[in-house]
XYZ file of C-alpha atoms in Angstrom:
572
model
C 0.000 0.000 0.000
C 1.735 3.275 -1.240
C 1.754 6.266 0.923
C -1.384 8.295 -0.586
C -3.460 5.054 -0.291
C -2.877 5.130 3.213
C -3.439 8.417 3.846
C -6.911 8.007 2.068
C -7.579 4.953 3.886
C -7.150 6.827 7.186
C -9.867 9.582 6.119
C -12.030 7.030 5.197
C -11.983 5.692 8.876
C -12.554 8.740 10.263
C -15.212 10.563 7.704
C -18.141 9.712 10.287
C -16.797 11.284 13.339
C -15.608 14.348 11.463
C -19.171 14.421 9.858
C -20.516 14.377 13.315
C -18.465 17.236 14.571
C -18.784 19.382 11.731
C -22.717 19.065 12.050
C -23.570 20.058 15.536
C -26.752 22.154 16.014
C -25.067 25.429 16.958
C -22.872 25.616 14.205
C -24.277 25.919 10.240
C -22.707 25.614 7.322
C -21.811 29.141 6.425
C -19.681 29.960 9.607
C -17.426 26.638 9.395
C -16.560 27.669 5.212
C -15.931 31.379 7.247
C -13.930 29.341 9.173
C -12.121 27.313 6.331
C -11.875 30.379 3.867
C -8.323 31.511 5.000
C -5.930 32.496 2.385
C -3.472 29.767 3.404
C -6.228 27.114 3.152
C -7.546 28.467 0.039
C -5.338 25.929 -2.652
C -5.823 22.500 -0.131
C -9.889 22.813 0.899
C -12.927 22.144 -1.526
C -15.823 23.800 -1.593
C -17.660 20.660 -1.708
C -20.310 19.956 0.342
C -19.363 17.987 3.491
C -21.353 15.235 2.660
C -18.947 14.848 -0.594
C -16.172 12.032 0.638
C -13.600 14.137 -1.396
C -9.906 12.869 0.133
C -8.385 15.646 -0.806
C -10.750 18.180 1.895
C -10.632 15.086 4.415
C -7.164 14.851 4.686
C -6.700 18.527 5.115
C -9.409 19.121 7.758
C -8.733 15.933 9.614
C -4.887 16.747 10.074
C -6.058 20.121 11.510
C -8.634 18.740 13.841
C -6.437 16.854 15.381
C -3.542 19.612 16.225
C -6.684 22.292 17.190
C -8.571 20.450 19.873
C -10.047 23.871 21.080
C -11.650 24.523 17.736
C -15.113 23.137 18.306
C -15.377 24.560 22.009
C -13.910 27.896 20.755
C -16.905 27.996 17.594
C -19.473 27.084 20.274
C -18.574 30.179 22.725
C -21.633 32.124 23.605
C -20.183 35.327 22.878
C -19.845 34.616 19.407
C -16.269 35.337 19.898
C -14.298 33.256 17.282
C -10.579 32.022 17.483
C -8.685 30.982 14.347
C -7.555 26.957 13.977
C -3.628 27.881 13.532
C -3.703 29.800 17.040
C -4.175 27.027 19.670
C -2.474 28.905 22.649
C -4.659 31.543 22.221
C -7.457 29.516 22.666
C -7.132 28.470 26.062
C -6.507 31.525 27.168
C -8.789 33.085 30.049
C -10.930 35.334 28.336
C -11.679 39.250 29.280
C -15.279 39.805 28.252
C -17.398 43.231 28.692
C -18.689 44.798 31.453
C -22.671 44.288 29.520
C -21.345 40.261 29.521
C -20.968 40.666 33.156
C -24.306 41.657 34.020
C -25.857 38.916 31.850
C -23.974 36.641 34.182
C -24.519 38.202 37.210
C -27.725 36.675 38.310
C -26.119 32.999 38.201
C -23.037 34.053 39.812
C -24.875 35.256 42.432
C -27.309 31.869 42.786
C -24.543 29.680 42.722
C -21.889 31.776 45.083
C -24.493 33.190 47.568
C -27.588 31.567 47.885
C -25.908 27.749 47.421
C -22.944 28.942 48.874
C -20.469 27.157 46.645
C -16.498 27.891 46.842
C -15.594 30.204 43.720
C -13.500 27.440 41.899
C -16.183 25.667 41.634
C -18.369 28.892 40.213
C -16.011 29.329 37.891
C -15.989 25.354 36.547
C -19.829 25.308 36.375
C -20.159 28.550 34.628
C -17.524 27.766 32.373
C -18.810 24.258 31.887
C -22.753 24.751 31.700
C -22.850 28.698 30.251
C -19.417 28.399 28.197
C -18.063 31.401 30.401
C -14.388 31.418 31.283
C -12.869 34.243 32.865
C -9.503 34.271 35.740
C -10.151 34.166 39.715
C -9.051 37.414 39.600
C -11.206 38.947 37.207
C -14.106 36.823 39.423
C -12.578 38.727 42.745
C -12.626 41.767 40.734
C -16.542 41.929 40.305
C -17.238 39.867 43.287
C -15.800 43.248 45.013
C -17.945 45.782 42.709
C -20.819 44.045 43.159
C -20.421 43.720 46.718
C -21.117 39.840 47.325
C -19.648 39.182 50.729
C -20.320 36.129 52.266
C -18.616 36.879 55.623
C -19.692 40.203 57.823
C -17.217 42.900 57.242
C -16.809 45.835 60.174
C -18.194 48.645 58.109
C -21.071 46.308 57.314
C -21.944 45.826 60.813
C -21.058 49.404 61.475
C -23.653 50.245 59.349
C -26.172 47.718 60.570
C -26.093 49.125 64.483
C -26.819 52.798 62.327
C -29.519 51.585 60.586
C -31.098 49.726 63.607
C -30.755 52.556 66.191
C -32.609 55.460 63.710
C -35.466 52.139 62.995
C -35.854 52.071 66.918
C -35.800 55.820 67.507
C -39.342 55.829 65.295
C -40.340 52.126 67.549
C -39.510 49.716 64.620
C -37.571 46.440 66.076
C -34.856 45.367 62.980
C -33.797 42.102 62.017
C -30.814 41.672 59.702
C -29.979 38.801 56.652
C -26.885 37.906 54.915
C -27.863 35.577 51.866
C -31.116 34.498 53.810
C -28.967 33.680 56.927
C -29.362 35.827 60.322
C -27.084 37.958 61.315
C -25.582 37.893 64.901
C -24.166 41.185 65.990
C -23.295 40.310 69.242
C -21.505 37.371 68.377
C -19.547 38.976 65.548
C -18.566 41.841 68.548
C -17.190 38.796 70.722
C -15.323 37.441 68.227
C -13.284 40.404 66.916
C -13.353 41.618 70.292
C -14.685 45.273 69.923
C -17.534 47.293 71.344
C -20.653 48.874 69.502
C -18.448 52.056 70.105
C -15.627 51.124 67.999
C -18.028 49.970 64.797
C -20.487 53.559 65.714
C -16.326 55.426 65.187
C -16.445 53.765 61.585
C -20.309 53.818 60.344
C -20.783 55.861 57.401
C -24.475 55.355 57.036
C -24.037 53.971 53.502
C -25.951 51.649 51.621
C -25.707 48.037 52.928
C -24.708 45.460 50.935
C -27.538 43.810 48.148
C -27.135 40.656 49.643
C -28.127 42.237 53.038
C -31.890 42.716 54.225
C -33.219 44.679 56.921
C -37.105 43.669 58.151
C -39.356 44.520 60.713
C -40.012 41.204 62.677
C -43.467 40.009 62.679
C -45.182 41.065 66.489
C -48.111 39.570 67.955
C -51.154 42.203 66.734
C -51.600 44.996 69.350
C -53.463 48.122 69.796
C -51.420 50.599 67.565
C -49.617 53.110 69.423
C -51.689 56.589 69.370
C -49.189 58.926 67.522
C -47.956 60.681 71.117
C -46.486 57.363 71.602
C -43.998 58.448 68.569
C -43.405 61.494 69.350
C -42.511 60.833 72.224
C -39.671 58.478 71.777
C -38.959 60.207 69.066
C -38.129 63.277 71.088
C -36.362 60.635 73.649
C -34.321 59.570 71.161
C -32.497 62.277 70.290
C -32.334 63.985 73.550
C -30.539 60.710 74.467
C -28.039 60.756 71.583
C -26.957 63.345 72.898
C -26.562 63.320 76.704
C -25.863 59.509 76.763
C -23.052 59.739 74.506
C -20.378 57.493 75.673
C -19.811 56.713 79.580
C -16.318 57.999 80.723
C -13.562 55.870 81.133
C -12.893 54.429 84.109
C -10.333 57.039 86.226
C -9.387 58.632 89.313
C -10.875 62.316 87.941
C -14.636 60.530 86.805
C -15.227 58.679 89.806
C -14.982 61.795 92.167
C -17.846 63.549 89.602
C -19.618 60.453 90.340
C -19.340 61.359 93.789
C -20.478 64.533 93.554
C -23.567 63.476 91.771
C -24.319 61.008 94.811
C -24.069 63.701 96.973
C -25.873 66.239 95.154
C -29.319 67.936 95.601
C -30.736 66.078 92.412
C -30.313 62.182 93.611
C -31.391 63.575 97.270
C -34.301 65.231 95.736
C -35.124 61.436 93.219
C -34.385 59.268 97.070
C -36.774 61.516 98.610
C -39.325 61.133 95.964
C -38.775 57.026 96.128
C -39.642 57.116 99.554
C -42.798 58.888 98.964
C -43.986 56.691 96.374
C -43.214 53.554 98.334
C -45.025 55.038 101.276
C -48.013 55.868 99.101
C -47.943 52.231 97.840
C -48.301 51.107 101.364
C -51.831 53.601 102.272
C -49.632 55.839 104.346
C -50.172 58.758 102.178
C -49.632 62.032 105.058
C -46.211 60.475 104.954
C -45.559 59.929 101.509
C -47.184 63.504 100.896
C -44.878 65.102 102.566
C -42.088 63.345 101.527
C -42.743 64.026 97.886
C -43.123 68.479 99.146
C -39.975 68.021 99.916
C -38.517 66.227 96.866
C -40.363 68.778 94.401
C -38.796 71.514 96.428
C -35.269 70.042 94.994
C -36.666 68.253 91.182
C -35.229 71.369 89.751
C -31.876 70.387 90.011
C -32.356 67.609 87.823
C -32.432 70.044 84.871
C -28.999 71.002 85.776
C -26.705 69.873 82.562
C -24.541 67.922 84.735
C -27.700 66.107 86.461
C -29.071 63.678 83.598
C -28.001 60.568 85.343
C -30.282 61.590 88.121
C -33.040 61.816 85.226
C -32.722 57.978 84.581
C -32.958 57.314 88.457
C -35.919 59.226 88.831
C -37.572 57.195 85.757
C -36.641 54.178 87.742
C -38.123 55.598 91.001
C -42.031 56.199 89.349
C -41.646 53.081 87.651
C -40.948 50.818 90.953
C -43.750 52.607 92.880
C -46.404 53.670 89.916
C -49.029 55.944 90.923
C -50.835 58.205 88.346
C -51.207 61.474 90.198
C -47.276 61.525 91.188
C -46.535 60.780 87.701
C -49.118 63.203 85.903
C -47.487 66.504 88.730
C -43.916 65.468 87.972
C -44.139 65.835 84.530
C -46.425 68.712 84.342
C -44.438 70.383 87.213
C -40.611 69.068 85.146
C -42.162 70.879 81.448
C -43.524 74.297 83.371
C -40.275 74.675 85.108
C -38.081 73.661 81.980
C -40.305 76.467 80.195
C -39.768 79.357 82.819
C -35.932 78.817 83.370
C -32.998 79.454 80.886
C -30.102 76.957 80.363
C -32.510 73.654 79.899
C -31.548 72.842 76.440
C -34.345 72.304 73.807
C -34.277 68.565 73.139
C -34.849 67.608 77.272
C -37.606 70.386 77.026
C -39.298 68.860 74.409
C -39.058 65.330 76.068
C -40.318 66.951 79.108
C -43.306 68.589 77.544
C -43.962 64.947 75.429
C -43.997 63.008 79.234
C -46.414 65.775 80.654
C -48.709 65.571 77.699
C -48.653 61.613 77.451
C -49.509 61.485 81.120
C -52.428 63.406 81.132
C -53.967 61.814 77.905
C -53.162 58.017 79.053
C -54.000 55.745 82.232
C -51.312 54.261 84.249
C -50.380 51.407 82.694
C -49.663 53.218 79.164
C -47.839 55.076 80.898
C -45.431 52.749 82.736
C -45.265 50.809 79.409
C -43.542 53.938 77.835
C -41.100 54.353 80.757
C -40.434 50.684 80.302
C -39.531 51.755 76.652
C -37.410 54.639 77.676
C -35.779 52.810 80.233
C -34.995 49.873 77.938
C -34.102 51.769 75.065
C -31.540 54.131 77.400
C -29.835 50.496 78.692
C -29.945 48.597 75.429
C -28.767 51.723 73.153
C -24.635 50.353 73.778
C -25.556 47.301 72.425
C -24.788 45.448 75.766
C -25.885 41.929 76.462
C -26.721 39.530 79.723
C -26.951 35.677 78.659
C -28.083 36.575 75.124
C -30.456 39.005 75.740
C -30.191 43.153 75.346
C -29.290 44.544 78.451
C -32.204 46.001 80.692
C -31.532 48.156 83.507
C -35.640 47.130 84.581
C -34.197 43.871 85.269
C -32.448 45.163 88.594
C -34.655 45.265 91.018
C -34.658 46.140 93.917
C -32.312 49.099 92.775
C -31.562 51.046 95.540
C -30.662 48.165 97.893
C -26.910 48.570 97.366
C -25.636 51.932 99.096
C -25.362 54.447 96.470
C -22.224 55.098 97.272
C -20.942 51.409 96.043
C -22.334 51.267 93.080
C -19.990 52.908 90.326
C -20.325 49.441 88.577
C -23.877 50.545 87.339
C -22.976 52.972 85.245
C -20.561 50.431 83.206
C -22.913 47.313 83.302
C -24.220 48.512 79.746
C -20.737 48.158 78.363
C -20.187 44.443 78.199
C -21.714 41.143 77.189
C -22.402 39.299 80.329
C -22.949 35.463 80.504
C -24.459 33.291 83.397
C -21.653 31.160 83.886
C -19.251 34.183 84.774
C -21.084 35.960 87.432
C -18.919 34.127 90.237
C -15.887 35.590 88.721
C -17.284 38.761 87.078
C -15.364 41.838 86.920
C -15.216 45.115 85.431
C -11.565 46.200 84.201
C -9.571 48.667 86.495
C -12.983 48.872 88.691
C -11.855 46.385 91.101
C -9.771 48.830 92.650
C -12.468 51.304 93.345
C -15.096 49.006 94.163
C -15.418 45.257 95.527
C -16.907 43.214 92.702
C -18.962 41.849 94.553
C -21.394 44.413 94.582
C -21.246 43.885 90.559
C -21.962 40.180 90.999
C -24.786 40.660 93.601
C -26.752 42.839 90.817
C -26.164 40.340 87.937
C -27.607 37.361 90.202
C -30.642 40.011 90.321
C -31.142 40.953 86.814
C -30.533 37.172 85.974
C -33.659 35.957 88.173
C -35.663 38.967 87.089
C -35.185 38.161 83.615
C -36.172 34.685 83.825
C -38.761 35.199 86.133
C -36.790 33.341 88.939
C -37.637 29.700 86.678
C -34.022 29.485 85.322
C -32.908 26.033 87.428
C -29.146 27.812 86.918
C -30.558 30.224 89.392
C -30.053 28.442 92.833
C -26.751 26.502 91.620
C -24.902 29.882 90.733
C -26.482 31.411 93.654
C -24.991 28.748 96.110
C -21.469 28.405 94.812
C -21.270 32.541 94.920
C -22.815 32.254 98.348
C -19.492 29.584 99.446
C -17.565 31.854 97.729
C -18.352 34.841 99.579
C -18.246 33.061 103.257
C -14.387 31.881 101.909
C -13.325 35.302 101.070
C -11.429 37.539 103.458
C -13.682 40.242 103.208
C -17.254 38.421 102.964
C -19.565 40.930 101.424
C -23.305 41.217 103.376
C -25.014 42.468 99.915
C -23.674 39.790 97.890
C -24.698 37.248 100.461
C -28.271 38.684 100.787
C -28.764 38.259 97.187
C -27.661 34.746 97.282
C -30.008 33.655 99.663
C -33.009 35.761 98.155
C -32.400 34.108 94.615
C -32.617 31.032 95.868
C -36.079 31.758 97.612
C -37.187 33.121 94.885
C -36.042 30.405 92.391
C -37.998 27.355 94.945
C -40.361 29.598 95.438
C -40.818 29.203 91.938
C -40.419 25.725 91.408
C -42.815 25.516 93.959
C -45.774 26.268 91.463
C -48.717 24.076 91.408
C -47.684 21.999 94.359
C -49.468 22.209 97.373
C -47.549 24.901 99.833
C -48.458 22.711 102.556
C -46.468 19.849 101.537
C -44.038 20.989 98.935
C -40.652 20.673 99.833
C -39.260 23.664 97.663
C -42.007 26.169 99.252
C -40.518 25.128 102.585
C -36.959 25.533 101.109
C -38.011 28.922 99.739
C -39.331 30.183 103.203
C -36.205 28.576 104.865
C -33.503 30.800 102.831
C -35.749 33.667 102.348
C -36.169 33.390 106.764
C -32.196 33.674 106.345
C -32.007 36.921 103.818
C -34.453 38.775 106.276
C -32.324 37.820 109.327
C -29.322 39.213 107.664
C -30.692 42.154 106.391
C -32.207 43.278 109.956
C -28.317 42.712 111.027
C -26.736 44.655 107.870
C -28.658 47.840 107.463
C -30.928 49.936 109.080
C -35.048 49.025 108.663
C -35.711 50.810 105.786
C -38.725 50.007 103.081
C -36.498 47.161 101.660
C -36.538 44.971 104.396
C -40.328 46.605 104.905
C -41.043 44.649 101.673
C -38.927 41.375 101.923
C -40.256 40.745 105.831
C -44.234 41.337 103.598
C -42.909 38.601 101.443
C -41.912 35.693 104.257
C -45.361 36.580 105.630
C -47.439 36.357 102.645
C -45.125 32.918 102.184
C -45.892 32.138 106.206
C -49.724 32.404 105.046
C -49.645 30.238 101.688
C -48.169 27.058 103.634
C -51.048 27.479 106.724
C -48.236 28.401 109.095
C -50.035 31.449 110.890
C -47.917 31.857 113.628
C -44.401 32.404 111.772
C -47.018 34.819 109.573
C -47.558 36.703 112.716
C -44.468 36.460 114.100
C -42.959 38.272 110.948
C -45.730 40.835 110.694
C -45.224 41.820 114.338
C -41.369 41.858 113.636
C -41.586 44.027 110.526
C -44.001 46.438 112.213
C -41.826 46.756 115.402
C -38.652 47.046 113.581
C -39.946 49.455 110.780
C -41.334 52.055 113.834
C -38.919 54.237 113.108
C -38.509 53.601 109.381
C -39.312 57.626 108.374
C -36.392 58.515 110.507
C -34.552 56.337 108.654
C -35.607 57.188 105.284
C -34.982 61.373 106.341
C -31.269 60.457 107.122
């Protein structure tokens, strides 16, 4: 067999597959001659028809199928784009394609590296593979950047998100945030970089957020919808707050002795003097509690001082722990006439004022502790702060004023940090510890932790006793943080006491047994004063429920023997 024999033989043998190549759907006749109709192919190719079995055209166009294995995947390109069969490096080269090509591919880059959350390697194999797209990582980074498609939370992000959800509360919308369908966790993010909401409020621009982020209002249980007051008046709140609650001090020698002087100033004597006459109204004696409140309005000026707004927030705290509608509707009225006569109250806190005064007289009581709830909430929550997973909430320590005033610098720093359960034993703040025992600190978290789980938390009692061994181990054993122990774990049997009979039930005698113990100790600690008033109320009412009259008795005759003298107390 001579050499062109063989050569014909070997196109004969391969004329179906080339047919079958040459004939694909996407590719007619007339682009594969414009393929063919080079000048240096002109003298070797026939313009046959391909179903002709001329050797001559089959030898040529099988010999350059074979060295140009790109050919048929560079003719099928959905660009249109066409390389030539001579230039086979070319051909597998990563392609640069328009910005309009792009956008026609955006959509499916954004399924398959968002919402199915697929590595970009394998983005760019599929959408080279299934849409005949081929471009570098690079160029992928490139518009993955301009398009903003983020799968992790960047800082300015978040930054952004704390902007956009403190100007949605300020009108009373609650904000949930998305990434790709997937909740975002603010708090958590905070922990693990380990910044505060200060540090991402330095660096929020109040730009756009990304596409792939969405903000919504969380669906509420359907309520009565808030009259419009109701907005104005946080709205007012709002941004008389952004401005005097700014950003607490740091903790140093030169801000503790101005929180000194602001315990010992005529504006927290004038809000104590006011407590007392609400709790003494609360308990019928109201010639008493009259007279205390004369002389607290004689001082309520001095909250308007500009260096006084911390005693603003404790005399919210004081109407809400003792509500009672005609104290509340005179104390605004009397706060918004003053504000109005004087100079030097600065507009914002006058309009607040005037808001509160308004809303009091047009609402009953319990609309108006709800919005001093919301006030009080939104002052403690507005740092971002956290206890076990929930927003911080000053509400949540109660009793308040248990703690001497004095020894209590750690409450105007609890709203700075992300607290969790399991710490409390060991909590401290930074550089307080040599200002302040922590103990006072851990005392109010064992507080706000029962009051926030409605003392059914069964964590309650365990953290409570191992503080409480603690305490009686330590060299300076602290009589607050001791009461508290034993009064959250009353409280927590108490409790777990529900729907047993109080005969019988082994945790309401366990709750009357430690909460026997926290009364005991606070006769011994402090003076009688309307605290131990209302915890010696509680062991009766406890006495009564389990048919044990006589301790019932015994306690009411104790509280009313030792609380004889409780105004002279309360004047001192």
């Amino acid at each position: 067999m001579g050499l062109h024999e063989a050569r014909v033989g070997n196109t004969d043998a391969m004329g179906s597959d080339l047919v079958h190549l040459i004939r694909k759907p996407q590719l007619s006749p007339e682009s594969v001659d414009s393929v063919f109709s080079s000048p240096a192919c002109s003298q070797e190719t026939s313009p046959a028809p391909f179903g002709t079995h001329d050797s001559s055209a089959l030898v040529w166009t099988t010999e350059h199928l074979v060295q140009t294995p790109g050919l048929v995947e560079e003719l099928d390109s959905p660009d249109g784009s066409v390389h030539t069969p001579t230039d086979s490096k070319r051909s597998h080269r990563k392609r640069t394609h328009s910005p309009d090509v792009w956008e026609a591919h955006k959509a499916a880059i954004a399924r398959l590296y968002l919402d199915e959350n697929k590595r970009l390697k394998d983005v760019m194999e599929i959408m080279e593979n299934q849409w005949g797209f081929r471009a570098s990582q690079k160029m992928y980074k490139t518009k993955l950047t301009q398009w903003k498609f983020f799968k992790n939370n960047r800082q300015a992000d978040v930054a952004n998100l704390l902007y956009l959800q403190r100007h949605r509360l300020a009108i009373g919308k609650e904000s949930t945030f998305r990434r790709n369908g997937k909740p975002i966790d603010v708090e958590a993010y905070m922990r693990r970089r380990g910044i505060s909401a200060f540090d991402l409020v330095e660096v929020a621009d109040s730009g756009d957020l990304p596409p792939t982020v969405r903000c919504r209002t969380p669906p509420s249980v359907p309520k009565i919808i808030d009259p419009p007051d109701d907005l104005r008046l946080k709205e007012r709140f709002f941004q008389w707050t952004s401005q005097k609650f700014v950003k607490p001090r740091p903790i140093e020698t030169g801000y503790l002795k101005r929180l000194d002087s602001h315990h010992q100033s005529k504006a927290l004597h004038s809000v104590q003097l006011l407590t007392h006459g609400c709790w003494l109204f609360s308990t019928g004696r109201n010639q008493e509690g009259g007279n205390f409140c004369r002389g607290a309005f004689a001082l309520l000026h001095h909250i308007l001082d500009t260096s006084a707004f911390l005693s603003f927030f404790e005399m919210m705290m004081a109407i809400r722990r003792y509500p009672n509608a005609e104290i509340i509707k005179e104390l605004w009225s009397y706060l918004s006439r003053y504000a109005a006569a004087i100079d030097g109250v600065n507009q914002p806190l006058h309009r607040v004022l005037t808001s509160f005064a308004n809303f009091s007289q047009q609402h009953a009581l319990g609309h108006n502790t709800d919005i001093l709830d919301w006030a009080l909430q939104w002052a403690s929550a507005r740092f971002n702060s956290s206890f076990d997973g929930k927003s911080f909430d000053y509400t949540m320590l109660k009793p308040w004023d248990l703690v001497p005033v004095g020894e209590s610098y750690h409450r105007y720093y609890l709203c700075l940090n992300h607290w969790e359960v399991d710490s409390i034993p060991t909590a401290t703040i930074p550089s307080l510890d040599e200002f302040e025992d922590p103990s006072n600190l851990r005392a109010d978290l064992l507080l706000i932790f029962g009051n926030q789980t409605s003392w059914r938390d069964d964590r309650i009692s365990k953290v409570s006793l191992k503080v409480l061994e603690q305490n009686r181990l330590s060299p300076k054993p602290s009589d607050y943080l001791e009461f508290v122990c034993l009064y959250a774990t009353a409280r927590h049997n108490k409790t777990r006491s529900a729907g047993d009979d109080p005969t019988t039930s082994i945790d309401h005698k366990l709750a009357r047994e430690y909460l026997q113990l926290a009364t005991d100790l606070q006769g011994r600690a402090w003076s009688p004063g309307k605290n131990y008033y209302e915890t010696l109320t509680l062991l009766e009412s406890w006495y009564r429920e389990a048919g044990d009259h006589g301790s019932a008795d015994d306690t009411r005759k104790k509280r009313d023997q030792d609380c004889v003298n409780v105004l002279t107390t309360l004047c001192k």
